[in-house]
XYZ file of C-alpha atoms in Angstrom:
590
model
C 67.264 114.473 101.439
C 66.144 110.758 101.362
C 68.171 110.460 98.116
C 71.458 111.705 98.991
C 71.255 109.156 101.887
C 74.192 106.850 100.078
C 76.250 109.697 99.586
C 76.038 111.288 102.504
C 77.066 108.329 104.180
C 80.142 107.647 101.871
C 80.835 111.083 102.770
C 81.081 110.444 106.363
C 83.451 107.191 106.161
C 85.582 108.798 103.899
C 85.472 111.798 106.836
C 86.015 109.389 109.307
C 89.349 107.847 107.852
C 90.490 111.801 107.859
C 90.532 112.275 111.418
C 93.773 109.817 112.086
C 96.988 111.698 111.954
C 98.226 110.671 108.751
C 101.314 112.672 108.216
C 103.455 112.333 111.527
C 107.025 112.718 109.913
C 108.750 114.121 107.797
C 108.729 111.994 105.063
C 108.562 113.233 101.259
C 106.513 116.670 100.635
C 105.105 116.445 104.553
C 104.296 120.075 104.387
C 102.282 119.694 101.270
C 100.365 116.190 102.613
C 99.598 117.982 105.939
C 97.985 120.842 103.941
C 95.787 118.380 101.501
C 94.975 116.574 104.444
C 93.481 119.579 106.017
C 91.848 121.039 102.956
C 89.902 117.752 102.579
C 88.818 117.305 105.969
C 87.824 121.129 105.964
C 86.213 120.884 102.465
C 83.788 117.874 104.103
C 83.143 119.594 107.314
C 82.398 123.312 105.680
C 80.719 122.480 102.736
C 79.950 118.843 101.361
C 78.417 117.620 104.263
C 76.654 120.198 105.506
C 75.327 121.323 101.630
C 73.837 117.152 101.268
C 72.571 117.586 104.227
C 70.192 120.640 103.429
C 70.272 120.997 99.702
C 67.848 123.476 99.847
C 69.614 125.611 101.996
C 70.661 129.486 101.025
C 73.530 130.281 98.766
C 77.172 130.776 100.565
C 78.757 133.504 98.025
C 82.366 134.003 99.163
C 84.041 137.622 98.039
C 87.849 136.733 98.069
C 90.155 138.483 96.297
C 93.935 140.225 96.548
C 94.966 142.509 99.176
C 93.491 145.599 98.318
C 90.823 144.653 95.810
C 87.781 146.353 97.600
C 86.411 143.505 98.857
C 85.043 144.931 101.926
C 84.157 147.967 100.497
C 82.154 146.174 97.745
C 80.598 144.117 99.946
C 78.843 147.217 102.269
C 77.823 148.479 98.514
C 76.489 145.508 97.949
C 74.157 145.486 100.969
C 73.900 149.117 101.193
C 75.103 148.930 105.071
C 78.521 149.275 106.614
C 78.896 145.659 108.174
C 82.604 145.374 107.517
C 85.394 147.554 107.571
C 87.753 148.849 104.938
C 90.889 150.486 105.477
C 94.206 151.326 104.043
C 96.091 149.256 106.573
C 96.305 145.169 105.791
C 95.856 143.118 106.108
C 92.255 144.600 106.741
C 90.248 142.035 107.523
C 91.033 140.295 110.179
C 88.203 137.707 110.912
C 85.807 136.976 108.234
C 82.148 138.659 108.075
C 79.243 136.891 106.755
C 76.040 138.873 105.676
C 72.344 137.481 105.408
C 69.389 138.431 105.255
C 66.762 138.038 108.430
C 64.955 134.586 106.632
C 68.510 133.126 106.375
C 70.541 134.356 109.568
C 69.386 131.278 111.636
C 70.952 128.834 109.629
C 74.334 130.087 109.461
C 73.944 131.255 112.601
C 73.825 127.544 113.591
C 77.204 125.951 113.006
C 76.372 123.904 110.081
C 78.139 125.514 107.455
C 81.754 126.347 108.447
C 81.328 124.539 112.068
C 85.114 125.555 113.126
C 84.190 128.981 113.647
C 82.901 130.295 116.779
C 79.618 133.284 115.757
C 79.753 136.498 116.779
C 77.184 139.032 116.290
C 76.725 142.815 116.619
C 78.863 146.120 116.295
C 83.070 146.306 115.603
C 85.183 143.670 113.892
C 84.791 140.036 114.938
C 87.733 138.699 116.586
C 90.230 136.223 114.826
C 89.245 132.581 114.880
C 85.727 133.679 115.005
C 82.546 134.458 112.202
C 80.710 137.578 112.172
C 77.203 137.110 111.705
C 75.637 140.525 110.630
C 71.656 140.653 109.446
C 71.006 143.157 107.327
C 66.667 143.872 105.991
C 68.662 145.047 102.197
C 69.979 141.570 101.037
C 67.571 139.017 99.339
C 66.613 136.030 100.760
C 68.115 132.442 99.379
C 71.517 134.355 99.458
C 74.452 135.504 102.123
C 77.646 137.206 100.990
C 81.043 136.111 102.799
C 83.755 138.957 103.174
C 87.351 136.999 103.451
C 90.548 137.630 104.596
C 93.005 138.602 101.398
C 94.061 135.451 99.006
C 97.682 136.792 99.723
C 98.148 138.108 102.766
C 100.700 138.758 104.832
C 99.632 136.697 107.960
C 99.626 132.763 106.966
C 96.400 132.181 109.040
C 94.535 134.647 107.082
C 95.664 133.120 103.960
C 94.512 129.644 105.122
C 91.860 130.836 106.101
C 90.672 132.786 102.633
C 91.416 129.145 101.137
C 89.195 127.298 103.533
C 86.269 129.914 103.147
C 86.685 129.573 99.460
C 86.004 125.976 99.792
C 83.295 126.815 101.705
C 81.208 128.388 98.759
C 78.629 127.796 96.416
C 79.777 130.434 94.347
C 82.799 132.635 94.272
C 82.532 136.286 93.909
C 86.337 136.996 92.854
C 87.321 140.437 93.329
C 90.290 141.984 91.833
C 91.859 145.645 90.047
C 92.780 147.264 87.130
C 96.305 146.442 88.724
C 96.317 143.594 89.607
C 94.244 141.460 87.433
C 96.988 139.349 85.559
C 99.051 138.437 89.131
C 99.473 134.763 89.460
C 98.242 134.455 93.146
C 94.391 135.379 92.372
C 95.167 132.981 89.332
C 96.357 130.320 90.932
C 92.833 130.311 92.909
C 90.824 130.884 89.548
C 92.721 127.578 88.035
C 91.268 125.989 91.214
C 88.076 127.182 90.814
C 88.143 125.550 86.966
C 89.326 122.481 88.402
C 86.529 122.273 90.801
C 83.863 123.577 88.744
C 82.860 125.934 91.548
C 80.393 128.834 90.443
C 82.314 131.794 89.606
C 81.858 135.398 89.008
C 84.678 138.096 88.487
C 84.729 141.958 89.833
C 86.889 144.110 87.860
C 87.310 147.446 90.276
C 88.979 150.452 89.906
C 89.352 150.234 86.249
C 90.013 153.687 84.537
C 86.950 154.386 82.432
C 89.483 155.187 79.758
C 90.699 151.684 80.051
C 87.725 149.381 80.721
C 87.221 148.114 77.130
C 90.982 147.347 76.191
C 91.457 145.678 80.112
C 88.012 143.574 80.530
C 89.082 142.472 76.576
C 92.388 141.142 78.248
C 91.058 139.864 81.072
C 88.343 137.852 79.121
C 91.439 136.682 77.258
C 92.985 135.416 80.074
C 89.766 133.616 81.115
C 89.573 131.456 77.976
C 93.061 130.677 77.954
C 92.913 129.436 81.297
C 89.828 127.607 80.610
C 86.917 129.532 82.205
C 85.427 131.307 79.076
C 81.659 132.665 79.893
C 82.260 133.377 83.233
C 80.361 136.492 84.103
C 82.565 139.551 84.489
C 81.692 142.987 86.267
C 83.408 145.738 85.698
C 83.465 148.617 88.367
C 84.955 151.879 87.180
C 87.419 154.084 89.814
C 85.953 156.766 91.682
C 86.852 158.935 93.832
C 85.424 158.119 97.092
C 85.007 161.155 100.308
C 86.886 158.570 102.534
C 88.479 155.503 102.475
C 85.260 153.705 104.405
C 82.535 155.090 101.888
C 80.714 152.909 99.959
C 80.269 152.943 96.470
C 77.506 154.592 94.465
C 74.731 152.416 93.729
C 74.692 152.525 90.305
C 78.376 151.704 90.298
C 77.816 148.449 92.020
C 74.200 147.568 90.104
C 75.049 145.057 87.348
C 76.435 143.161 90.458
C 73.590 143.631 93.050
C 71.034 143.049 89.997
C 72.808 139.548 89.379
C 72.903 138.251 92.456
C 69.302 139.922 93.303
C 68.150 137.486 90.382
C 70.049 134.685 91.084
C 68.814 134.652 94.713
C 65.357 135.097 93.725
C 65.379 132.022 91.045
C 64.848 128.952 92.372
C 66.006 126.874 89.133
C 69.137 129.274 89.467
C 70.252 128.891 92.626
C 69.814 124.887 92.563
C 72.090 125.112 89.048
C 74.814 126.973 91.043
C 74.563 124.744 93.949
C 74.602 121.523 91.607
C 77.335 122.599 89.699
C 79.769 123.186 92.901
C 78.772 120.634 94.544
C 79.381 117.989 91.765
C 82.913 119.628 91.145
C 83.398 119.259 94.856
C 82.898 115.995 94.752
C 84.772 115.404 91.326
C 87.805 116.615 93.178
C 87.452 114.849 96.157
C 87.436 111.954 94.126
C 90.815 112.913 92.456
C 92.402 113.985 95.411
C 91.774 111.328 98.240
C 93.578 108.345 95.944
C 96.808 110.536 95.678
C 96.449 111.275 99.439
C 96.515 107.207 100.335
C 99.436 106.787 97.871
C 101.182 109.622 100.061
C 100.139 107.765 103.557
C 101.703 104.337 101.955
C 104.944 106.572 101.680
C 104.454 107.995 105.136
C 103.856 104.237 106.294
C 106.874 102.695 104.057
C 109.585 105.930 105.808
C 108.194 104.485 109.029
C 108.711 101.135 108.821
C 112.720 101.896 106.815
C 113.126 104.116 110.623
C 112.385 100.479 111.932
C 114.454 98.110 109.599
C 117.880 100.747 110.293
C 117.047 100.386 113.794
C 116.177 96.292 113.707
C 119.012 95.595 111.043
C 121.898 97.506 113.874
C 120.841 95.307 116.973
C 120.907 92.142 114.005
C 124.485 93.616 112.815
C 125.240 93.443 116.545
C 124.038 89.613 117.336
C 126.581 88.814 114.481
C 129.132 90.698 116.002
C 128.593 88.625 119.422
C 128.460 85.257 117.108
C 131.648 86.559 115.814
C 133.058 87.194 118.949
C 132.157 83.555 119.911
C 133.739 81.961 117.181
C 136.384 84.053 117.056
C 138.521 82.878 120.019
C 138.355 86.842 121.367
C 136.949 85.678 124.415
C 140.060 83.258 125.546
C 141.965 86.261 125.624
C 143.644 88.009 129.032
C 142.272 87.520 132.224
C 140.064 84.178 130.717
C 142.731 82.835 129.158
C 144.590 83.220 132.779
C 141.969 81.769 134.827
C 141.544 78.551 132.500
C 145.539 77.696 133.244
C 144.839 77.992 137.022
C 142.029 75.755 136.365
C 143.379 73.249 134.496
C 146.732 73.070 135.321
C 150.083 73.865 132.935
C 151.038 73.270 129.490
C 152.371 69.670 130.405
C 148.961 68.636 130.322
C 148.471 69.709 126.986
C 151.829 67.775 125.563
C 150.756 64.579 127.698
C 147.203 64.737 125.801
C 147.481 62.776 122.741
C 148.449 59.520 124.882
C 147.474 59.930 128.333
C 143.645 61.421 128.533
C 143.208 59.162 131.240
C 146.098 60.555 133.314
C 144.960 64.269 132.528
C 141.621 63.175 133.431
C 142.795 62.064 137.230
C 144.786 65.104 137.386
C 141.859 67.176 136.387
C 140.079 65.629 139.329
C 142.436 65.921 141.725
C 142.822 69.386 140.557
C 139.093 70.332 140.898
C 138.765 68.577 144.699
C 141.960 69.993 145.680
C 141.620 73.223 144.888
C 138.061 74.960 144.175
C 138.762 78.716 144.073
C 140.290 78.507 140.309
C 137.104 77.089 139.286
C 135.206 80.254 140.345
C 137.458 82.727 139.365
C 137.447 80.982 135.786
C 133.593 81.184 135.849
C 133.474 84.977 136.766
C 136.321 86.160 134.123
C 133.949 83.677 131.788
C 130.624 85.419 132.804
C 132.670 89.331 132.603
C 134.133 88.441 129.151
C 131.024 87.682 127.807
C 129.191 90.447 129.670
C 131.605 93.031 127.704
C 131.358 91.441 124.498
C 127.356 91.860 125.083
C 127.631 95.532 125.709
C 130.338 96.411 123.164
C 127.917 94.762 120.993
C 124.704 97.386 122.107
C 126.908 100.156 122.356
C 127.772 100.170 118.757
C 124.131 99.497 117.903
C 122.562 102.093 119.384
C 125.867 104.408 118.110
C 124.384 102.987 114.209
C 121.035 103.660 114.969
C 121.444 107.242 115.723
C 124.037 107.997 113.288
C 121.724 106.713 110.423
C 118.506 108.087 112.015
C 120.116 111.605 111.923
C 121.301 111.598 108.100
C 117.293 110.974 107.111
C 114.879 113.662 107.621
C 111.840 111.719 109.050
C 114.751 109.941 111.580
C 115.692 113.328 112.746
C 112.595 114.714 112.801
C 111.403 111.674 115.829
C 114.612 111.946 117.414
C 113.577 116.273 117.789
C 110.428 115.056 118.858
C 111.880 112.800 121.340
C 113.744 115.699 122.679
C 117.723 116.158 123.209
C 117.982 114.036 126.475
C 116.551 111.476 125.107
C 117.998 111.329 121.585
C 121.606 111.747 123.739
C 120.534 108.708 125.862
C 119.376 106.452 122.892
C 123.000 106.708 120.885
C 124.525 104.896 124.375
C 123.392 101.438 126.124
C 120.713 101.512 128.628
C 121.645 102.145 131.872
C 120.291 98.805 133.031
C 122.045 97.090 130.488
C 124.591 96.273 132.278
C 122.767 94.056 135.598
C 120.805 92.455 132.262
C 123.786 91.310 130.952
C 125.311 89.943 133.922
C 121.985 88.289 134.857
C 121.173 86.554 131.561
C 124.946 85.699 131.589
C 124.545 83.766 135.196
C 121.320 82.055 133.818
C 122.359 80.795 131.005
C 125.458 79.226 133.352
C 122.680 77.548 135.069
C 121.100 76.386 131.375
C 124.314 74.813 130.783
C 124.703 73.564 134.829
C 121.459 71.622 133.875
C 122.395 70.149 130.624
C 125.094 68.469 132.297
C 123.021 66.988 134.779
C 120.353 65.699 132.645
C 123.224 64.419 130.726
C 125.012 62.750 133.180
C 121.683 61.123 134.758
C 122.312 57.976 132.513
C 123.821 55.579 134.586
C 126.816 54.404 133.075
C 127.829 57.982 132.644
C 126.900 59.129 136.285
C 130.172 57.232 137.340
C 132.524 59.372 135.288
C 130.633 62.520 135.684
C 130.879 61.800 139.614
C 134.148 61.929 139.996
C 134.338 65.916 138.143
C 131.450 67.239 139.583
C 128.668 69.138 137.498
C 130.249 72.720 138.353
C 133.346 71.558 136.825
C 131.676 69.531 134.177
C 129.776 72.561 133.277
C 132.897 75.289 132.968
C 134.018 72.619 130.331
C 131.109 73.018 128.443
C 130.914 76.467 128.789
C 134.336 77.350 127.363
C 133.977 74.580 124.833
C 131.070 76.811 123.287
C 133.648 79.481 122.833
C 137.086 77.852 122.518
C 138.679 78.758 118.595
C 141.927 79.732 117.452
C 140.098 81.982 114.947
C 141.384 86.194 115.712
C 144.370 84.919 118.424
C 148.466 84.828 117.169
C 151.815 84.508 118.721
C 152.295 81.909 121.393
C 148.445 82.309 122.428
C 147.712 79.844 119.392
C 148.895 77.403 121.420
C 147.481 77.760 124.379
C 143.878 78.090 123.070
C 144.071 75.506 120.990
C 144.940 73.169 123.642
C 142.446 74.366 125.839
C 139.850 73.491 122.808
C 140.864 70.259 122.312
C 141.701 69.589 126.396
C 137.933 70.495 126.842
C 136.617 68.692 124.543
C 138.264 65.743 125.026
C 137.399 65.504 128.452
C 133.539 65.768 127.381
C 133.824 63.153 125.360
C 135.754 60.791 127.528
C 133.123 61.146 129.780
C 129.586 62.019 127.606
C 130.646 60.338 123.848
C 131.534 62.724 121.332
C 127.964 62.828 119.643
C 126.615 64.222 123.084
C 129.255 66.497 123.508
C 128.309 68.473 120.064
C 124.705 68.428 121.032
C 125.070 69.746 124.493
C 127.763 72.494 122.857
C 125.347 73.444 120.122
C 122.894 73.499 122.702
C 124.757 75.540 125.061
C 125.475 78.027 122.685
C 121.903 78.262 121.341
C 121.249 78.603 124.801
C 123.112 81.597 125.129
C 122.455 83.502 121.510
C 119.229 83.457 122.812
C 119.712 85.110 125.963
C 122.182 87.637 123.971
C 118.902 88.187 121.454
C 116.671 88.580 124.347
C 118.947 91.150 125.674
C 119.365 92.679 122.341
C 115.773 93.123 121.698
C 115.237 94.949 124.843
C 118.128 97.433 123.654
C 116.388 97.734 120.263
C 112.783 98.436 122.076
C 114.259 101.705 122.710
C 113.980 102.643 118.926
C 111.019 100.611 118.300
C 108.917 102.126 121.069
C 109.615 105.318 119.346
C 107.876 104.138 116.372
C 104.981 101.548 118.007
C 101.798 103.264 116.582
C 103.212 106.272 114.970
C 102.577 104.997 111.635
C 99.459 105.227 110.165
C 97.408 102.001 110.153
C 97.605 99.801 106.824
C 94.902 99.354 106.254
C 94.205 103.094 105.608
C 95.376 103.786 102.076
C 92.967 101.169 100.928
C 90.027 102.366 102.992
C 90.522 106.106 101.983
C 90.737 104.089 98.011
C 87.453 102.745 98.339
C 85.579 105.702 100.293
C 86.822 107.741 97.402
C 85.174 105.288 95.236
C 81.757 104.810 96.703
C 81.564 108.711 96.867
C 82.036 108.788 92.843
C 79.388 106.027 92.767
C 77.557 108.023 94.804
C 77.845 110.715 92.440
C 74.904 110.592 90.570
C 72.316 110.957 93.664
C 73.078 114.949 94.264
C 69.260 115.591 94.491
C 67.562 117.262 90.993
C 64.338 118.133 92.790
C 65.612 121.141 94.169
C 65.532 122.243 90.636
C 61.270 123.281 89.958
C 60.572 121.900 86.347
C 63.882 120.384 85.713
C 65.272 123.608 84.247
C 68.641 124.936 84.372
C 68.084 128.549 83.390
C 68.797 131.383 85.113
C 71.255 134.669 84.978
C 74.690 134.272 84.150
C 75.942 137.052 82.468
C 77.757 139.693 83.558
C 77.350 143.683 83.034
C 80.662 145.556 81.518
């Protein structure tokens, strides 16, 4: 109706936030979020949207109840005509049946109300995941009686199911027994029904005629206690029935078929029921979407903790390289070996405090005399720090796992990612290795060029000359690395000497201001390289997560749908009420 056009609208952006996949992990009371999730969309879809949209449309009464209430078997009383079948097995029904008269069978024969469910129409049971449409000349028009799977069944589907029809209604017809009237499941669904201030009416079957005053006294009790005092209350007495498919007498069933006959057949009646559901629809909507975009913040917030474990290993692991460079670890063993070969014996670390000069010509003679130490220093160089790069990733992705697995939502992507994978993200990439090895020989030509542009000045071009940029450049390189820090016993020494022998040598020939720049920008040079690398490592966790999380700006947007729609509120259309009046039957027949 041109009223409802606001609301009706609210109602479909707060639908359309619904359809992402809010829930992906499992993170806090998934299960439970998943469920609310689904009973929101499905409330929308099966009865808000649809009911706005046609307010004048017939009544949807829904007969749920406990396993072995009668349901089915009051319904075919009700309508005087066997359209579903009751049985002694259960559950019993396995796919819902809807009944309506022939003014009312098109329009819930056309997918508007309850769209999910494929129709069916004529003889036998309708098939699961389907609605049975049957059309029967006894039932009043303005009115169409729902016969749903048990409240408590046995098969989860069914249960779901009974839920979602429930939401579904306009008005509950509850059905439960002498028996069974005080269990908590068909409670647990009343206290809904309260909460939602959905139209309700109770059948009391199979209630000894001894016992019907003392049990419908209790069970009026109960009612008030639970706070749904006045709600009318049938009582059926038990009878003895030729089979378990017969129907009930008539006059068993008439305070029942008289109500609804009049509440059909009242305009003002029907539109008080419909009014009074719908606003409690909406009243809980209203509650419920605000708690559901506090519970997609905490979905969002596990996310993004899966992303700081797996950002804060590969950060724990560019410390560990920086370590390793400061450390001295890398002047150890075959390095270590290849720099003496380089640069000659320990003599020229004695003769270093007074001759530089001397060293310096021997270093030169050294380099043009013999050029195979100077490569073999440069590849131990390049494979020391290649391993220090990979023991770095290695233990990384080992900490990324490890912690992933002790949290629920971390296991539950790594399941998802499947066993290969999850084995294949606790170890390096495969292609980490040729990374390594080729950031490693790029940044050697980063540091190859810093000692050119360096030495372009012409009054250090002489010096340089005479040492060549390839040996230039090893200098720098292991001056970025040379420390004493993490080495003992006689290899003090040694790399101490070879710190202060390189650097020394820089700065005879580049000034010692230039030398720190072009070390600090040599090792820059490479953490960069090593972060680069490292990144790409960490990718492998991060993928996982890229657009998994809901978006952010969800929670808020579910917030203020929720809060147009109670702003909304007040436009459920009154004219479907003739005169204004809100009479009409609502007692019930004991």
């Amino acid at each position: 109706m041109p009223g409802s056009t606001g609301l009706l609208e609210a109602l479909g952006t707060l639908r359309g936030q619904l359809d992402h996949d809010l829930f992906p992990l499992e993170i806090g009371d998934v299960a439970a979020d998943r469920r609310a999730l689904k009973e929101l969309a499905g409330q929308l879809d099966d009865y808000l949207l649809p009911r706005l949209a046609a307010i004048d449309a017939p009544l949807l009464a829904v007969v749920g109840g406990s396993t072995g209430a009668g349901k089915s078997t009051l319904v075919n009383s009700i309508v005087q005509s066997d359209v579903t079948e009751p049985g002694v097995l259960r559950p019993t029904t396995l796919a819902p049946t809807l009944v309506a008269g022939p003014e009312d069978a098109d329009w819930f024969m056309s997918g508007r109300v309850l769209p999910g469910l494929p129709r069916v129409t004529g003889p036998g049971p309708g098939q699961p995941g389907t609605l049975k449409v049957s059309v029967v000349e006894t039932l009043t028009p303005g009115l169409a009686l729902l016969d749903a799977p048990d409240i408590d069944s046995v098969v989860t589907a069914n249960r779901e199911l009974a839920a979602q029809l429930l939401a579904a209604a306009d008005l509950w017809l509850f059905v439960t027994t002498a028996a069974r009237y005080a269990d908590e499941v068909p409670w647990s669904f009343l206290r809904s029904a309260r909460e939602r201030s959905t139209a309700l009416a109770i059948v009391l079957q199979r209630v000894p005629r001894e016992a019907m005053a003392p049990i419908t006294t209790d069970l009026e009790r109960l009612l008030r206690e639970n706070g749904l005092a006045g709600t009318p209350l049938f009582g059926v007495p038990e009878l003895v029935l030729p089979s378990e498919r017969a129907r009930l007498p008539g006059e068993a069933v008439r305070p029942v078929t008289d109500w609804l006959a009049a509440l059909s057949a009242d305009a003002r009646s029907r539109a008080r029921v419909v009014r009074q559901t719908l606003s409690g629809a909406l009243d809980s909507l209203v509650a419920r979407v605000p708690v559901l975009a506090s519970h997609v913040e905490r979905q969002r917030e596990g996310v993004m903790t899966l992303r700081d474990v797996a950002v804060k290993a590969y950060d724990s692991a560019m410390s560990a390289f920086d370590e390793g460079m400061r450390d001295g670890s890398l002047l150890r063993g075959e390095v270590l070996a290849r720099w003496q070969d380089f640069i000659g014996t320990g003599d020229l670390m004695r003769a270093l405090e007074s001759r530089v000069g001397w060293v310096r010509d021997r270093v030169v003679a050294f380099v043009r005399g013999r050029p195979a130490p100077d490569r073999e220093l440069r590849v131990a160089l390049e494979s020391g720090i290649e391993s220090l790069i990979r023991s770095s990733a290695e233990g990384a992705a080992e900490r990324v796992v490890e912690s992933w697995l002790t949290m629920p939502a971390g296991r539950d992507l790594l399941e998802r990612a499947g066993v290969a994978t999850a084995g294949r993200l606790g170890r390096a990439s495969p292609e980490l290795r040729a990374t390594a090895a080729a950031e490693v020989r790029a940044w050697q030509g980063e540091v190859l060029d810093l000692v050119r542009s360096e030495g372009a000045d012409k009054r250090i071009a002489a010096r340089a000359a005479s040492y060549g940029v390839n040996g230039l450049g090893l200098l720098l390189m292991f001056g970025a690395f040379a420390s004493t820090g993490g080495i003992t016993g006689l290899e003090i020494g040694i790399a101490g000497g070879t710190s202060v022998l390189s650097q020394k040598l820089l700065e005879a020939i580049f000034g010692d201001q230039a030398v720190r720049i072009l070390t600090y920008e040599a090792r820059q040079a490479l953490r960069r390289r090593v972060r680069g690398v490292l990144d790409r490592e960490l990718a492998r966790f991060t993928d996982l997560l890229d657009g998994i999380a809901p978006d952010e700006e969800i929670p808020e947007r579910l917030r203020a749908a929720a809060i147009a729609v109670g702003e909304r509120k007040r436009e459920i259309p009154v004219a479907a009420v003739p005169g204004g009046g809100e009479s009409g039957p609502s007692g019930g027949t004991r």
